[in-house]
mmCIF file of C-alpha atoms in Angstrom:
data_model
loop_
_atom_site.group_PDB
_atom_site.id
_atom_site.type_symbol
_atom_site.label_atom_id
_atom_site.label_comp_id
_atom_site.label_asym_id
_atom_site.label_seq_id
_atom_site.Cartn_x
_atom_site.Cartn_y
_atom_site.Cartn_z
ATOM 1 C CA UNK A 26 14.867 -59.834 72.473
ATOM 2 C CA UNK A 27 12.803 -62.154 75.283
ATOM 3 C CA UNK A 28 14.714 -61.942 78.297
ATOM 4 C CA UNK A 29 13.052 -64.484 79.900
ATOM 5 C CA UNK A 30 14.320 -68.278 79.983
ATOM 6 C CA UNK A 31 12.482 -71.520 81.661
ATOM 7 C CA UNK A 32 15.182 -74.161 82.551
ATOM 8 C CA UNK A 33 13.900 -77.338 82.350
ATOM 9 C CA UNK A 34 15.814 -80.238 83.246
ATOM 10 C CA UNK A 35 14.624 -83.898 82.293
ATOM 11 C CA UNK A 36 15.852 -87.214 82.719
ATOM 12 C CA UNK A 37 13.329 -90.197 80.682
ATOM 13 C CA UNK A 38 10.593 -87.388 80.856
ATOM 14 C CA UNK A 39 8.872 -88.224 77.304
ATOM 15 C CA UNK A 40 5.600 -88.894 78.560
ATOM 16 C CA UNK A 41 5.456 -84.840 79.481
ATOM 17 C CA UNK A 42 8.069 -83.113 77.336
ATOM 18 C CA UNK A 43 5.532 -81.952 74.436
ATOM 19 C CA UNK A 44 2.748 -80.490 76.541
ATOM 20 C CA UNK A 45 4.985 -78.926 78.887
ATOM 21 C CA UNK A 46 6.981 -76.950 76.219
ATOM 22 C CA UNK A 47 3.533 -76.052 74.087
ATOM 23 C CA UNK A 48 1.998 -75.109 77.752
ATOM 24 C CA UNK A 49 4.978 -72.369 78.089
ATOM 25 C CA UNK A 50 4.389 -71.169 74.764
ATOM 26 C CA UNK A 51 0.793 -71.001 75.241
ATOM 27 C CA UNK A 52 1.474 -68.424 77.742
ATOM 28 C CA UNK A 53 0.127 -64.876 77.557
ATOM 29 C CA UNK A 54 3.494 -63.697 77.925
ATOM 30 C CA UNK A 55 6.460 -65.121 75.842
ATOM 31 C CA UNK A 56 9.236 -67.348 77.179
ATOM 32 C CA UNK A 57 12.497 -69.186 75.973
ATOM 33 C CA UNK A 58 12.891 -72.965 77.537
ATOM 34 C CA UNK A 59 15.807 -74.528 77.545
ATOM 35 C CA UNK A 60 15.490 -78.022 77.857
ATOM 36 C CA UNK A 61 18.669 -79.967 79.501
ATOM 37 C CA UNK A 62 18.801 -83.472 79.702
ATOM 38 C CA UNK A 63 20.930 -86.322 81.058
ATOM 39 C CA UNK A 64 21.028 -88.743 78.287
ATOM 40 C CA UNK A 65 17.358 -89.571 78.421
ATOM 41 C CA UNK A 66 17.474 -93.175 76.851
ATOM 42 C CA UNK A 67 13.544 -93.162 76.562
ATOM 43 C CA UNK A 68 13.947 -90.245 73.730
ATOM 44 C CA UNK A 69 13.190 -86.999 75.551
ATOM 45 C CA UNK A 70 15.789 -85.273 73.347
ATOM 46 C CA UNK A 71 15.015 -86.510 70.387
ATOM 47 C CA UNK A 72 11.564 -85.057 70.628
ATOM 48 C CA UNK A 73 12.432 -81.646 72.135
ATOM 49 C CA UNK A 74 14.127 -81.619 68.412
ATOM 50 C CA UNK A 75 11.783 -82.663 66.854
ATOM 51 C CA UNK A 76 9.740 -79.821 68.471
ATOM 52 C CA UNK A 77 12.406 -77.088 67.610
ATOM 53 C CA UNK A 78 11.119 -77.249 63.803
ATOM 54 C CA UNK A 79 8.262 -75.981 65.113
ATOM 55 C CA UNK A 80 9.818 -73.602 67.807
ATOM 56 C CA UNK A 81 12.660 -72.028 65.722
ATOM 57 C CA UNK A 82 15.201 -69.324 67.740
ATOM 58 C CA UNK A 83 12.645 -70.207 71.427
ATOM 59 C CA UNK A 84 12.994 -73.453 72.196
ATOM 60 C CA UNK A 85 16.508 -74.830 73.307
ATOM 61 C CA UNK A 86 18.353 -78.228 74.215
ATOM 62 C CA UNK A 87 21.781 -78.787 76.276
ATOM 63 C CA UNK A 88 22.165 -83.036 76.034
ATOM 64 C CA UNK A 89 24.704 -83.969 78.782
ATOM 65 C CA UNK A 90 26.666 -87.482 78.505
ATOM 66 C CA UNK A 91 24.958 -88.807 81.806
ATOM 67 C CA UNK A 92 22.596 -88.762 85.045
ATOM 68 C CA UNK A 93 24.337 -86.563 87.121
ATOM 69 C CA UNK A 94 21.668 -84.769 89.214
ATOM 70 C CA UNK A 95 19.317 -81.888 89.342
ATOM 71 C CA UNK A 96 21.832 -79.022 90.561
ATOM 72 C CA UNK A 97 24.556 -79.600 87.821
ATOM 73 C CA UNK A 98 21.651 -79.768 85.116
ATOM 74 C CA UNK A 99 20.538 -76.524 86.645
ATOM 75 C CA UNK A 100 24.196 -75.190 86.982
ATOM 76 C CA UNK A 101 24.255 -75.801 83.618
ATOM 77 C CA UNK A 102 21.526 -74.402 82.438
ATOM 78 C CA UNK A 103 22.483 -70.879 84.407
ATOM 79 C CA UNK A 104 25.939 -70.711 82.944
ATOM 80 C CA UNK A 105 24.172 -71.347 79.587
ATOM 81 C CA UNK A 106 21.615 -68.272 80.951
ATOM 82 C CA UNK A 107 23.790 -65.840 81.603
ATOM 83 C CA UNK A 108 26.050 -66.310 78.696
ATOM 84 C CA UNK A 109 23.141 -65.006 76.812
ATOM 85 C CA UNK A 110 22.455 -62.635 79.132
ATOM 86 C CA UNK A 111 19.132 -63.422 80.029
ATOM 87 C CA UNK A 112 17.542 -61.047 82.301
ATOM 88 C CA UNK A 113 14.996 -63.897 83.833
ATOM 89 C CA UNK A 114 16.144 -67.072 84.423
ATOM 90 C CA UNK A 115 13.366 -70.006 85.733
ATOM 91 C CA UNK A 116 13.577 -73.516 87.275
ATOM 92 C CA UNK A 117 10.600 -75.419 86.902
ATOM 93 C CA UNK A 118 10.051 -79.001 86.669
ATOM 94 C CA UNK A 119 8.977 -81.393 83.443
ATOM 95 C CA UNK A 120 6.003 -83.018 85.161
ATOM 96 C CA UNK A 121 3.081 -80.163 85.515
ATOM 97 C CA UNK A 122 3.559 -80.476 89.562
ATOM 98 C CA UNK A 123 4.337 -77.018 88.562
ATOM 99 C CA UNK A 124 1.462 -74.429 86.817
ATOM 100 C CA UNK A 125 2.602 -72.666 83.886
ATOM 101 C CA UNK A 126 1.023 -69.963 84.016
ATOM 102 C CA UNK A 127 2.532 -69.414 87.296
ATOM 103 C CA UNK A 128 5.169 -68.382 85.563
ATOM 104 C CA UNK A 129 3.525 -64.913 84.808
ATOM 105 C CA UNK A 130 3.204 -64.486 88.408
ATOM 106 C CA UNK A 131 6.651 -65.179 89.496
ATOM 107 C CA UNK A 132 7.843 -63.019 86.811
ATOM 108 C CA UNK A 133 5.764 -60.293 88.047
ATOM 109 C CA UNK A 134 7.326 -60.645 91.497
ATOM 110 C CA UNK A 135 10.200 -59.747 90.005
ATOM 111 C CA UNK A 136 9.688 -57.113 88.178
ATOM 112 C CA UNK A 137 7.927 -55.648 91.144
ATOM 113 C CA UNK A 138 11.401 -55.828 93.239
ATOM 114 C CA UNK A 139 12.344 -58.952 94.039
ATOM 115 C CA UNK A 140 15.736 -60.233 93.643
ATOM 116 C CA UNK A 141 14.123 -64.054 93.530
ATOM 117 C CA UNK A 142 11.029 -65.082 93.350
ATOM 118 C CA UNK A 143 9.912 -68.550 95.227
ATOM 119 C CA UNK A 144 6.640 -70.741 94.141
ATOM 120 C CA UNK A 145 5.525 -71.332 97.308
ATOM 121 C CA UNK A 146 3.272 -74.521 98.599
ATOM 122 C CA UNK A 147 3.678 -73.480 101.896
ATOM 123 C CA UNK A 148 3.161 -69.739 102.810
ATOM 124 C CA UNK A 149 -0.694 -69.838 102.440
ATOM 125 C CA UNK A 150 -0.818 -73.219 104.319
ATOM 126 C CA UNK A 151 -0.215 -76.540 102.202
ATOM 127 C CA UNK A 152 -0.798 -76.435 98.681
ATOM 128 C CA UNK A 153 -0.215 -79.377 97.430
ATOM 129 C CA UNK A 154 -2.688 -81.835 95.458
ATOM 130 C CA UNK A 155 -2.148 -85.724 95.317
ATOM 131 C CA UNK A 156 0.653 -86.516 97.696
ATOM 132 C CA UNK A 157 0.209 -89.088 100.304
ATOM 133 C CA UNK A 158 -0.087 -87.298 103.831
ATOM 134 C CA UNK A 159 3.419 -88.933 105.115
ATOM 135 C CA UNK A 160 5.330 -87.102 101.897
ATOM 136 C CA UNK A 161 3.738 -83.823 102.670
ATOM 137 C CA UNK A 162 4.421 -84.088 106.668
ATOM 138 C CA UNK A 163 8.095 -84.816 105.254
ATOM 139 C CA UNK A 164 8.589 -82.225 102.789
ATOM 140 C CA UNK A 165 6.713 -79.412 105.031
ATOM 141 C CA UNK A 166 8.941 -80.651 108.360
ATOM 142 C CA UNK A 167 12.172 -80.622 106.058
ATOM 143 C CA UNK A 168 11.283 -76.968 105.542
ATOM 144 C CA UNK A 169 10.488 -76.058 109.166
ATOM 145 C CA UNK A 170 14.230 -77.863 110.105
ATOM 146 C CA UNK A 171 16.057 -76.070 107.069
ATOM 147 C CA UNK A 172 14.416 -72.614 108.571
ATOM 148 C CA UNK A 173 15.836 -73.342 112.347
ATOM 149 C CA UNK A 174 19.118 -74.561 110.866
ATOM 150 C CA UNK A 175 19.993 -71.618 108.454
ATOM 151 C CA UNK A 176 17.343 -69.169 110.409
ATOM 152 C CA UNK A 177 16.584 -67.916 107.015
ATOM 153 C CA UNK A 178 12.824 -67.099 106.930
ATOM 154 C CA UNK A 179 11.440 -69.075 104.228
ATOM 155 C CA UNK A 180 8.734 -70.803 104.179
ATOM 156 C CA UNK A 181 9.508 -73.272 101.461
ATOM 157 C CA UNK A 182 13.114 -73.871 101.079
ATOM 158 C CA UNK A 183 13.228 -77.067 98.742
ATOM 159 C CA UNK A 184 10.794 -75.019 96.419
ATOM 160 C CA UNK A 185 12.214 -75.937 92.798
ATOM 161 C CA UNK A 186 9.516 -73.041 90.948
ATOM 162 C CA UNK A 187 11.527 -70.223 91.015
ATOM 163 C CA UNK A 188 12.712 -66.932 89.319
ATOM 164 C CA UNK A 189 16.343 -65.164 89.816
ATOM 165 C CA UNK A 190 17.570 -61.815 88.319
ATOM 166 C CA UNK A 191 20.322 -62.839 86.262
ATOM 167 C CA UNK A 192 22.214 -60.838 89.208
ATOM 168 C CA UNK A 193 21.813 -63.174 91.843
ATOM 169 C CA UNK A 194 23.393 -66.135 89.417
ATOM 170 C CA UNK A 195 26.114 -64.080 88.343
ATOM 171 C CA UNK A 196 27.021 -63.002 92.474
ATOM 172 C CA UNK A 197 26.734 -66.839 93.644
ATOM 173 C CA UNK A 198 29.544 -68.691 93.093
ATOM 174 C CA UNK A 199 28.162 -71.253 91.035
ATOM 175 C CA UNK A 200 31.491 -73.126 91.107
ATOM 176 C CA UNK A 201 31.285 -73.733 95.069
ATOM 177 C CA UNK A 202 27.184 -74.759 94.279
ATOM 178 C CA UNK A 203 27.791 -78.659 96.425
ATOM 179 C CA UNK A 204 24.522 -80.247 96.614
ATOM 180 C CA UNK A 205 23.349 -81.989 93.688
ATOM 181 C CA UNK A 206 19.825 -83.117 94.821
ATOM 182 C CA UNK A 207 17.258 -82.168 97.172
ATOM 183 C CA UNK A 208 19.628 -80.075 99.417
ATOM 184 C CA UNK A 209 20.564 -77.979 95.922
ATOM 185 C CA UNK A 210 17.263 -75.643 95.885
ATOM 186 C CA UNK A 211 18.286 -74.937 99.852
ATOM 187 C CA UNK A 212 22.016 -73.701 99.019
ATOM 188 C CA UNK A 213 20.751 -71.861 96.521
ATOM 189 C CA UNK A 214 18.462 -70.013 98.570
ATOM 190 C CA UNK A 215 20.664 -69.554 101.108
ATOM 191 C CA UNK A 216 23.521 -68.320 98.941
ATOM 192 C CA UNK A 217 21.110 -65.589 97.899
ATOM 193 C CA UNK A 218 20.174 -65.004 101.638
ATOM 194 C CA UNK A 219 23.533 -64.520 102.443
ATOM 195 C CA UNK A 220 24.162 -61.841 99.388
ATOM 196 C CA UNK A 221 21.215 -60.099 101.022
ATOM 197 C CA UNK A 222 18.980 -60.357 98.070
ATOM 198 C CA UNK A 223 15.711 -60.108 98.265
ATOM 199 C CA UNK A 224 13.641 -63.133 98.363
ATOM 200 C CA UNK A 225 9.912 -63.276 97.769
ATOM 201 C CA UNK A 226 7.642 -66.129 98.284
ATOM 202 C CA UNK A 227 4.476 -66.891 95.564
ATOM 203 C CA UNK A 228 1.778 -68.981 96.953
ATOM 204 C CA UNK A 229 1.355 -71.680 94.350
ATOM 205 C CA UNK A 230 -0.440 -75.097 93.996
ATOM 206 C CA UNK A 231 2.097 -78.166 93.543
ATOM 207 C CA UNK A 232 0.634 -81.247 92.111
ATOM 208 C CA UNK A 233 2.290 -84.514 92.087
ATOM 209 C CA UNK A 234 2.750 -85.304 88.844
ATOM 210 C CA UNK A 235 0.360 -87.755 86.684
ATOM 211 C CA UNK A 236 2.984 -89.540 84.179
ATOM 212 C CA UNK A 237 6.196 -90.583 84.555
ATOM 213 C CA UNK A 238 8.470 -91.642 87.313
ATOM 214 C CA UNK A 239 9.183 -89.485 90.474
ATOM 215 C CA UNK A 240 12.878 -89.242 90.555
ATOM 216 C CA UNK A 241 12.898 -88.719 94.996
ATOM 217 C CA UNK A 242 14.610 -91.493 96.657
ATOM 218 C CA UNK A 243 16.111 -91.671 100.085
ATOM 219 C CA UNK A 244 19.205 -90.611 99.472
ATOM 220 C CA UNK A 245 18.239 -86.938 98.518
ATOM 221 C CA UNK A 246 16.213 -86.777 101.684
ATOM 222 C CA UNK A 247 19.704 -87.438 103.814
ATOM 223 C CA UNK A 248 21.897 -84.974 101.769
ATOM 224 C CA UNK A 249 19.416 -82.406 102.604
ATOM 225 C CA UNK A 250 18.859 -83.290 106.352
ATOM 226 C CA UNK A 251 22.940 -83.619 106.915
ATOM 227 C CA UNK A 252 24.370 -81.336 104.285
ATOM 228 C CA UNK A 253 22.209 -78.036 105.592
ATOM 229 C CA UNK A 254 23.951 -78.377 108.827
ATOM 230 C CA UNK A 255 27.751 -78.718 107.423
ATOM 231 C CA UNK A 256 26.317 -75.978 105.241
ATOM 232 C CA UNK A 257 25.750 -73.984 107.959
ATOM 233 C CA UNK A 258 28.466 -74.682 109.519
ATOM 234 C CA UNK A 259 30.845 -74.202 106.847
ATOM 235 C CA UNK A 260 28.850 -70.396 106.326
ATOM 236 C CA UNK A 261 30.481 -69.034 109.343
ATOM 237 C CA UNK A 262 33.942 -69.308 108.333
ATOM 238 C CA UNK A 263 33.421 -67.845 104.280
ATOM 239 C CA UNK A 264 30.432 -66.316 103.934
ATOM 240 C CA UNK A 265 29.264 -66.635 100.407
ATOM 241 C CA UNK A 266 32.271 -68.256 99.306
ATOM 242 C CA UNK A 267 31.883 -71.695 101.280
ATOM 243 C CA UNK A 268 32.171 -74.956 100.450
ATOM 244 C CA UNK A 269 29.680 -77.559 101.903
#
């Protein structure tokens, strides 16, 4: 049995669906994907079924009723994980901003001991390939408050390329998980921080993606610049267990 699973969550993503899903089964080594998405009206699901004819028993697809943000599709997708008991378990994004074959790599970080395994842009640098200069001075000072704030020493802490042990999803509380956007990859990565797992940073390349729509607006950017310090906050009085 694979024990490996890619959770891919899309929302009107047609433009990348097929060559994301072919690129992951390209791969040297074999991964499941599990494709969840939010209603897509532009026909993302129909064609990841269309594509399970041809990926029988690998290739997977959760439809949910509605939009209702990146964390609960991942949520989702982890509860659907670990039901199957999936050793594995990735996030990684529709768009090619993230590698493929950096999957291999992450993988390998975990087999090699790590309890979660981060694709990095920022711990050789900044690796990152068609932003405009004011997103990246965003996203890399978003990461450089989230590590004073939480003073847990990562170096990219809105990463969304990453690789848990089934452990660390089955110890977090997934049901006290808050954040739904931007601010979700942080409490997840703090969660495991405060479990004392072991978290290991991958320097990657991230490039903006080609086709489709970004889905960043605002509002994500001020979830994650309030919520990590009521997260914080809220930390000191339940450990683990909090609620932001």
């Amino acid at each position: 049995m694979i024990d490996r699973l890619v959770i891919i969550p899309t929302f009107n993503e047609i433009e990348n669906i097929e060559a994301i899903i072919k690129a992951v089964f390209n791969l040297k080594k074999e991964f499941h994907v599990l494709i969840v998405d939010d209603n897509s009206p532009d026909g993302t699901a129909d064609k990841v079924r269309e594509l399970q004819k041809t990926f029988p028993e690998k290739l997977f697809l959760e439809v949910r009723k509605e939009k209702a943000g990146l964390g609960t599709a991942y949520i989702h997708g982890f509860k659907w994980a670990i039901e199957r008991k999936y050793d594995f378990i990735f996030e990684m994004d529709a768009d090619f901003s993230h590698t493929p074959s950096d999957l291999i790599r992450l993988h390998q970080a975990c087999v090699d001991g790590a309890d979660l395994a981060i694709g990095s842009r920022y711990i050789k640098g900044v690796n990152v390939v068609n932003w405009p200069l004011h997103r990246v001075l965003l996203s890399y000072g978003a990461s450089f408050y989230v590590k004073i704030i939480t003073r847990m020493m990562v170096h990219d802490p809105t990463a969304g390329f990453i690789c848990y042990k089934r452990r660390v999803l089955e110890t977090i509380d997934l049901s006290a998980v808050h954040f739904v956007g931007y601010a979700f990859q942080i409490e997840m990565k703090f969660r495991a921080h405060l479990n004392k797992f072991k978290i290991v940073e991958v320097p990657i390349v991230f490039t903006d993606r080609v086709l489709g729509k970004s889905k960043m607006n605002s509002s994500i950017f001020r979830e994650a610049i309030f919520g990590v310090v009521k997260m914080k906050w809220m930390s000191f009085f339940r450990k683990n267990k909090f609620k932001a």
